[in-house]
Every structure is written in C-alpha cells, then in structure tokens.
CSV table of C-alpha atoms and ligand atoms in Angstrom, one decimal:
chain,number,residue,atom,x,y,z
N,1289,MET,CA,8.2,9.0,-18.9
N,1290,ALA,CA,4.8,9.4,-20.6
N,1291,ASP,CA,2.8,8.2,-17.7
N,1292,GLN,CA,4.5,10.7,-15.4
N,1293,VAL,CA,3.6,13.5,-17.8
N,1294,ASP,CA,0.0,12.3,-18.0
N,1295,SER,CA,-0.5,11.4,-14.3
N,1296,LEU,CA,-3.1,13.2,-12.1
N,1297,LYS,CA,-2.0,16.5,-10.7
N,1298,SER,CA,-3.4,18.0,-7.5
N,1299,ARG,CA,-4.6,21.1,-9.4
N,1300,ASP,CA,-6.6,18.9,-11.8
N,1301,ILE,CA,-8.7,17.6,-8.9
N,1302,LYS,CA,-11.7,19.9,-8.9
N,1303,GLU,CA,-14.2,18.0,-6.6
N,1304,SER,CA,-13.5,17.3,-2.9
N,1305,VAL,CA,-11.6,14.1,-2.6
N,1306,GLN,CA,-13.3,11.8,0.0
N,1307,ILE,CA,-10.5,9.9,1.6
N,1308,SER,CA,-11.4,6.7,3.5
N,1309,ILE,CA,-9.2,5.9,6.4
N,1310,ASN,CA,-9.1,2.3,7.6
N,1311,ASN,CA,-12.5,1.7,5.8
N,1312,GLU,CA,-14.1,3.6,8.7
N,1313,ILE,CA,-13.5,7.3,8.6
N,1314,SER,CA,-14.3,9.3,5.5
N,1315,LEU,CA,-13.1,12.8,5.1
N,1316,SER,CA,-15.9,14.8,3.5
N,1317,PRO,CA,-17.1,18.5,3.4
N,1318,GLU,CA,-19.8,17.7,6.0
N,1319,THR,CA,-17.4,16.3,8.6
N,1320,PHE,CA,-14.5,17.6,10.6
N,1321,HIS,CA,-11.8,15.3,11.9
N,1322,VAL,CA,-9.6,15.9,14.9
N,1323,VAL,CA,-6.3,14.0,15.1
N,1324,ALA,CA,-4.8,14.2,18.6
N,1325,GLY,CA,-2.0,12.8,20.6
N,1326,PRO,CA,1.5,13.5,21.9
N,1327,CYS,CA,4.4,14.7,19.9
N,1328,ALA,CA,6.2,11.4,20.5
N,1329,VAL,CA,5.3,7.9,21.7
N,1330,GLU,CA,6.5,7.7,25.3
N,1331,THR,CA,5.9,5.0,27.8
N,1332,PRO,CA,3.0,2.5,27.1
N,1333,GLU,CA,1.2,4.0,30.1
N,1334,THR,CA,1.4,7.6,29.1
N,1335,THR,CA,0.6,6.8,25.5
N,1336,LEU,CA,-2.4,4.7,26.3
N,1337,ALA,CA,-3.7,7.2,28.9
N,1338,CYS,CA,-3.4,9.9,26.3
N,1339,ALA,CA,-5.2,7.8,23.6
N,1340,ARG,CA,-8.0,6.9,26.0
N,1341,GLY,CA,-8.5,10.5,26.9
N,1342,VAL,CA,-8.6,11.9,23.4
N,1343,ALA,CA,-10.9,9.1,22.3
N,1344,LEU,CA,-13.4,9.9,25.0
N,1345,SER,CA,-13.3,13.6,24.1
N,1346,GLY,CA,-14.1,12.7,20.4
N,1347,ALA,CA,-10.8,12.5,18.5
N,1348,ALA,CA,-11.1,10.7,15.2
N,1349,LEU,CA,-7.5,9.4,15.1
N,1350,PHE,CA,-4.4,9.2,17.3
N,1351,ARG,CA,-1.1,10.9,16.5
N,1352,ALA,CA,2.3,10.2,17.9
N,1353,GLY,CA,5.8,9.8,16.4
N,1354,ALA,CA,8.0,6.8,16.9
N,1355,TYR,CA,10.5,8.2,14.5
N,1356,LYS,CA,11.1,11.9,15.3
N,1357,PRO,CA,12.8,14.4,13.0
N,1358,ARG,CA,14.7,16.5,15.6
N,1359,THR,CA,16.6,19.6,14.9
N,1360,SER,CA,19.5,18.4,17.1
N,1361,PRO,CA,21.0,14.9,16.8
N,1362,HIS,CA,21.4,14.9,20.6
N,1363,SER,CA,17.7,15.3,21.2
N,1364,PHE,CA,15.4,12.3,21.8
N,1365,GLN,CA,14.8,10.7,18.4
N,1366,GLY,CA,11.8,8.6,19.2
N,1367,LEU,CA,11.4,5.0,20.4
N,1368,GLY,CA,11.5,3.5,16.9
N,1369,ARG,CA,10.3,0.0,16.6
N,1370,ASP,CA,9.3,-0.2,20.3
N,1371,GLY,CA,7.2,2.9,19.7
N,1372,MET,CA,5.5,1.2,16.8
N,1373,GLU,CA,4.5,-1.7,19.0
N,1374,ILE,CA,3.0,0.8,21.5
N,1375,LEU,CA,1.0,2.3,18.7
N,1376,THR,CA,-0.3,-1.2,17.7
N,1377,ARG,CA,-1.5,-1.5,21.3
N,1378,VAL,CA,-3.3,1.8,21.0
N,1379,ARG,CA,-5.3,0.6,18.0
N,1380,ARG,CA,-6.1,-2.7,19.6
N,1381,GLU,CA,-7.0,-1.5,23.1
N,1382,VAL,CA,-8.4,2.0,22.4
N,1383,GLY,CA,-9.7,1.5,18.9
N,1384,LEU,CA,-8.3,4.7,17.4
N,1385,GLY,CA,-6.6,4.7,14.0
N,1386,ILE,CA,-3.0,5.8,13.9
N,1387,VAL,CA,-1.2,8.7,12.3
N,1388,THR,CA,2.6,8.5,12.5
N,1389,GLU,CA,5.6,9.8,10.8
N,1390,VAL,CA,7.8,8.1,8.3
N,1391,MET,CA,11.2,9.8,7.6
N,1392,GLU,CA,12.9,7.7,5.0
N,1393,PRO,CA,12.0,5.7,1.9
N,1394,GLY,CA,13.4,2.4,3.4
N,1395,ALA,CA,11.1,2.6,6.4
N,1396,VAL,CA,7.9,3.2,4.5
N,1397,TRP,CA,6.8,-0.5,4.5
N,1398,GLU,CA,7.6,-0.9,8.2
N,1399,VAL,CA,5.6,2.2,9.2
N,1400,ALA,CA,2.7,1.2,6.9
N,1401,GLU,CA,2.3,-2.0,8.8
N,1402,VAL,CA,1.1,0.1,11.7
N,1403,ALA,CA,0.0,3.5,10.4
N,1404,ASP,CA,-3.6,4.1,9.1
N,1405,VAL,CA,-2.2,7.4,7.8
N,1406,LEU,CA,1.5,8.0,7.1
N,1407,GLN,CA,2.7,11.5,8.1
N,1408,ILE,CA,5.4,13.2,6.2
N,1409,GLY,CA,6.8,16.1,8.2
N,1410,THR,CA,7.7,19.6,7.2
N,1411,ARG,CA,11.4,18.8,6.9
N,1412,ASN,CA,10.7,16.0,4.4
N,1413,MET,CA,8.2,17.8,2.2
N,1414,SER,CA,10.8,17.9,-0.5
N,1415,ASN,CA,12.3,14.5,0.2
N,1416,PHE,CA,11.3,13.3,-3.3
N,1417,PRO,CA,12.4,9.6,-2.9
N,1418,LEU,CA,10.2,9.4,0.2
N,1419,LEU,CA,7.3,11.0,-1.6
N,1420,ARG,CA,7.7,8.6,-4.5
N,1421,GLU,CA,7.8,5.6,-2.1
N,1422,VAL,CA,4.5,6.5,-0.3
N,1423,GLY,CA,3.0,7.1,-3.7
N,1424,LYS,CA,3.2,3.4,-4.3
N,1425,LEU,CA,0.9,2.7,-1.3
N,1426,ALA,CA,-2.9,3.0,-1.3
N,1427,ARG,CA,-2.7,4.2,2.3
N,1428,PRO,CA,-3.6,7.8,3.1
N,1429,VAL,CA,-0.6,10.2,3.5
N,1430,LEU,CA,-0.7,13.4,5.6
N,1431,LEU,CA,1.7,15.7,3.9
N,1432,LYS,CA,2.9,18.7,5.9
N,1433,ARG,CA,3.8,21.9,4.3
N,1434,GLY,CA,7.5,22.6,4.2
N,1435,MET,CA,8.2,25.4,6.7
N,1436,MET,CA,9.7,27.5,3.8
N,1437,ALA,CA,7.5,26.2,1.0
N,1438,THR,CA,5.1,28.2,-1.1
N,1439,LEU,CA,1.7,26.7,-1.8
N,1440,ASP,CA,2.8,26.0,-5.4
N,1441,GLU,CA,5.8,24.0,-4.1
N,1442,PHE,CA,3.5,22.3,-1.6
N,1443,LEU,CA,1.2,21.1,-4.3
N,1444,HIS,CA,4.1,19.9,-6.5
N,1445,ALA,CA,5.2,17.8,-3.5
N,1446,ALA,CA,1.7,16.3,-3.4
N,1447,ASP,CA,2.0,15.6,-7.1
N,1448,TYR,CA,4.9,13.3,-6.4
N,1449,ILE,CA,2.6,11.1,-4.3
N,1450,LEU,CA,-0.2,11.3,-6.9
N,1451,ALA,CA,2.2,10.5,-9.7
N,1452,GLY,CA,2.7,7.1,-8.1
N,1453,GLY,CA,-1.0,6.4,-8.2
N,1454,ASN,CA,-1.8,7.2,-4.5
N,1455,THR,CA,-4.6,9.9,-4.5
N,1456,ASN,CA,-5.2,9.7,-0.8
N,1457,VAL,CA,-3.2,12.8,0.1
N,1458,ILE,CA,-4.2,15.0,3.0
N,1459,LEU,CA,-2.5,18.4,3.0
N,1460,CYS,CA,-1.5,19.9,6.3
N,1461,GLU,CA,-0.8,23.6,7.0
N,1462,ARG,CA,1.6,23.7,10.0
N,1463,GLY,CA,3.0,27.2,9.9
N,1464,ILE,CA,5.8,28.8,7.9
N,1465,ARG,CA,8.9,30.7,8.9
N,1466,THR,CA,8.6,34.4,8.9
N,1467,PHE,CA,10.4,37.3,10.8
N,1468,GLU,CA,8.0,36.9,13.8
N,1469,THR,CA,9.6,35.3,16.8
N,1470,TYR,CA,6.8,35.4,19.3
N,1471,THR,CA,5.3,32.3,17.7
N,1472,ARG,CA,7.4,29.3,16.7
N,1473,ASN,CA,6.0,29.6,13.1
N,1474,THR,CA,3.4,31.8,11.5
N,1475,LEU,CA,0.3,29.7,11.0
N,1476,ASP,CA,-0.9,30.6,7.5
N,1477,LEU,CA,-4.7,30.1,7.7
N,1478,SER,CA,-5.2,31.8,4.4
N,1479,ALA,CA,-3.5,28.6,3.0
N,1480,VAL,CA,-6.7,26.7,3.8
N,1481,PRO,CA,-9.2,28.5,1.5
N,1482,ALA,CA,-6.4,29.2,-1.0
N,1483,LEU,CA,-5.5,25.5,-1.3
N,1484,LYS,CA,-9.2,24.7,-1.6
N,1485,GLU,CA,-9.4,27.1,-4.6
N,1486,MET,CA,-6.5,25.1,-6.2
N,1487,THR,CA,-7.3,21.5,-5.5
N,1488,GLY,CA,-10.0,19.2,-4.1
N,1489,LEU,CA,-7.5,17.5,-1.8
N,1490,PRO,CA,-8.5,17.8,1.9
N,1491,VAL,CA,-6.6,20.3,4.1
N,1492,VAL,CA,-6.0,20.0,7.8
N,1493,VAL,CA,-4.4,22.5,10.2
N,1494,ASP,CA,-1.8,21.9,12.9
N,1495,PRO,CA,-2.1,24.8,15.4
N,1496,SER,CA,0.4,23.2,17.7
N,1497,HIS,CA,3.5,23.4,15.5
N,1498,GLY,CA,1.9,26.4,13.7
N,1499,THR,CA,2.1,28.6,16.8
N,1500,GLY,CA,4.4,26.8,19.3
N,1501,ARG,CA,2.2,28.1,22.1
N,1502,ARG,CA,-0.4,26.2,24.1
N,1503,SER,CA,-2.5,29.3,24.6
N,1504,LEU,CA,-2.9,29.8,20.9
N,1505,ILE,CA,-4.1,26.3,20.0
N,1506,ALA,CA,-7.8,26.7,20.8
N,1507,PRO,CA,-8.3,30.1,19.0
N,1508,MET,CA,-6.4,28.8,15.9
N,1509,ALA,CA,-8.3,25.5,15.9
N,1510,LYS,CA,-11.6,27.3,15.9
N,1511,ALA,CA,-10.5,29.6,13.2
N,1512,ALA,CA,-9.3,26.6,11.1
N,1513,LEU,CA,-12.8,25.1,11.3
N,1514,ALA,CA,-14.4,28.5,10.4
N,1515,CYS,CA,-12.2,29.0,7.4
N,1516,GLY,CA,-13.1,25.6,5.9
N,1517,ALA,CA,-10.4,23.2,7.0
N,1518,ASP,CA,-11.2,19.5,7.0
N,1519,GLY,CA,-9.7,18.8,10.3
N,1520,LEU,CA,-7.0,19.4,12.8
N,1521,LEU,CA,-3.8,17.8,14.1
N,1522,ILE,CA,-3.3,18.8,17.7
N,1523,GLU,CA,-0.6,17.8,20.2
N,1524,VAL,CA,-2.2,16.6,23.4
N,1525,HIS,CA,-0.2,15.2,26.4
N,1526,PRO,CA,-1.5,14.0,29.8
N,1527,ASP,CA,1.3,16.0,31.5
N,1528,PRO,CA,2.6,18.4,28.9
N,1529,ASP,CA,5.2,20.0,31.2
N,1530,ASN,CA,7.0,16.6,31.4
N,1531,SER,CA,6.8,15.5,27.8
N,1532,TRP,CA,9.9,13.9,26.4
N,1533,THR,CA,10.2,16.4,23.5
N,1534,GLY,CA,10.1,20.1,24.0
N,1535,ASP,CA,6.7,20.2,22.4
N,1536,GLY,CA,4.8,20.1,25.7
N,1537,VAL,CA,4.7,23.9,25.4
N,1538,GLN,CA,2.5,23.5,22.4
N,1539,SER,CA,0.4,20.6,23.8
N,1540,LEU,CA,-3.0,20.7,25.4
N,1541,ASP,CA,-3.6,18.6,28.5
N,1542,LEU,CA,-6.6,16.2,28.4
N,1543,ALA,CA,-9.0,18.6,30.2
N,1544,ALA,CA,-8.1,21.5,27.9
N,1545,PHE,CA,-8.6,19.2,24.8
N,1546,ASP,CA,-12.0,18.1,26.1
N,1547,ASP,CA,-13.0,21.8,26.5
N,1548,LEU,CA,-11.8,22.5,23.0
N,1549,MET,CA,-13.7,19.6,21.5
N,1550,LYS,CA,-17.0,20.9,23.1
N,1551,GLU,CA,-16.4,24.3,21.6
N,1552,LEU,CA,-15.6,22.8,18.2
N,1553,SER,CA,-18.7,20.8,18.3
N,1554,ALA,CA,-20.9,23.9,19.0
N,1555,LEU,CA,-19.0,25.8,16.3
N,1556,GLY,CA,-19.4,22.9,13.8
N,1557,ARG,CA,-23.1,23.0,14.2
N,1558,HIS,CA,-23.1,26.7,13.1
N,1559,PHE,CA,-21.1,25.7,10.0
N,1560,GLY,CA,-23.0,22.6,9.2
N,1561,ARG,CA,-20.0,20.3,10.1
N,1562,THR,CA,-20.2,17.3,12.3
N,1563,ILE,CA,-17.2,16.4,14.4
N,1564,ALA,CA,-16.4,12.8,13.3
N,1565,MET,CA,-15.7,10.6,16.3
N,1566,ALA,CA,-14.0,7.2,16.1
N,1567,GLU,CA,-15.9,4.2,17.4
N,1568,VAL,CA,-14.3,3.2,20.6
N,1569,PRO,CA,-15.0,0.2,22.8
N,1570,ALA,CA,-17.9,0.8,25.2
N,1571,SER,CA,-15.7,-0.3,28.1
N,1572,LEU,CA,-13.2,2.5,27.5
N,1573,ALA,CA,-14.9,4.9,29.9
N,1574,ASP,CA,-14.5,2.5,32.8
N,1575,SER,CA,-10.9,1.5,32.1
L,308,PEP,C1,5.0,16.5,14.3
L,308,PEP,O1,3.9,16.6,13.9
L,308,PEP,O2,5.3,15.9,15.3
L,308,PEP,C2,6.1,17.3,13.6
L,308,PEP,C3,7.4,16.9,13.8
L,308,PEP,O3,5.7,18.2,12.9
L,308,PEP,P1,6.4,19.1,11.8
L,308,PEP,O4,6.9,18.2,10.8
L,308,PEP,O5,5.3,20.0,11.2
L,308,PEP,O6,7.4,19.9,12.5
L,309,MN,MN1,5.9,17.9,17.8
C-alpha cells in the first residue's frame, strides 16, 4: 500500500517529460510530432500505401487499430492478430513506429510485441485493470481522455499508469460529449494549456475524433500547434470514402494530409517548433 501512496503523480511532474519512442523519437518542447494513419488496419495494400504516403509527408509515427472498440458489436471489430502482422510489415518496410490500441489487460503483452506506443482509447480511460497492466511496461502509452471525463479524472487515470512505474504517458485530448451535435465531439483545446499547467506530461490532440468532420481537421490541427500541443493524432486514409469503419468522414486523404503537413511546418517555424519526421528508407519515394 505504502508504495502506491508514495508513487509519482502526474501533478507532481513539473518539468516537461521527454519521452523517447523506440530510442529514436523524443517528444520535447521544441518538436512537434504527427501520428497519422487509418482508423483500422485494412488490407496490407491499403495499409502499406497509407503508411508510405504519410511517411513521405513527414509523419513521425503510424497509427491504425487492429483491435477496435466499436459502439455496435455488429460493426467491424478489427483484424486482430492478422492486423498486428500487417503493422509489423509497416515498421519493417516503411520504417515508421507504430501506435495501436490495446483494449484489455490480457492483450497488453501481445500488443506490446508490435506497438512502439500503446494506445488506450476513450472508452477505456477508466479501465483500471488495463491501466495497471500498461503501468508495468516501460513502453510509452498514449492515453485518450474519456469522452465524459474531467481533466482531474483524466490525470487520475494517468496516475494509475504512473503508479506502476511507467512514466512514459502521453495524454491525448480527443473531444468530449456536449449538447452540440454538428460535431461528433467537442474538441476541448483549452485542455492543452490547462493540462500543461497541471503536469509536465506531453499532450497531443486528435482533431479527427474530436470533430468527426474532415473539413475541421486542418483548422483544429493548426490551432493545436498554436496552443502548445506536443503533437497530433490524425486519421488518414488513401480512399476515405471506402474505409472499413465509418471514420472515413473524419479522415484526410493523402493529398490533404500532405498539404496540412506543409502548413504545420510553416506554422511551426513561427512558434519555434520543428516537425519531427521519422527516418524512412531512401528507396521509399520510388516504391
Ligand atoms: C481511435 O483512435 O481509433 C479511437 C477509437 O479513438 P477514441 O478512443 O478516441 O474514440
Ligand atoms: Mn477512428
């Protein structure tokens, strides 16, 4: 009991935590990291094409779910283990590190074999056994804010991971439920500077789930950079209108993602932030 009482809490972290991902990428106040990819792992062809595209545009990491938390049990639930194999190919062939979701404590070690960053989705922010299990890893964890969680509850959830000894926690603002229906969620950008007043843990923003609308991704992504976020999590799909989950409506295509990255790069210069790009094989442009 005593060690739980004494363990590090997110609010006690005053300095910016520099999280190293895969010994390559380091989140720091001078850099800005863009994580991009489809909602779900689909075919190897679509997934690899997406990974190549986002890598060439300057993404730092690739995102895609093999285990999907869907509102309906009748919706596509992800490719599971087959999807994890496709993600392994993405890392090997494209060179991007992988961010992917883990939904249950029993799956943490399987997902950690592939993931450079384990994602915990909004619906699992209060899954305390899951939080405790990822707390046993040294691997970074991207913790999404519960769609009905206050910032205080969000930081307590992060504390469950810290209590296990894992201080590599990245907070993700992904929108909260309000009375507004035009957007899927209300993206709470004030959470970014507010969380930064409360903790040194890095904060990234997901304008895809945060708005549910493709047209709002770029403006909110730029606003996230301007208000001090450490990075973005963006859904990108080579053919959004034919994505396997309904999330094509909140995904950029590869050309729109490329345009956004150019804009972020220019904006980053203004704020003294460099867009951190992954090292990708030189041959990638020709493949
Ligand atoms: C996702 O990132 O694919 C996802 C399911 O997000 P959220 O948990 O924020 O809904
Ligand atoms: Mn999604």
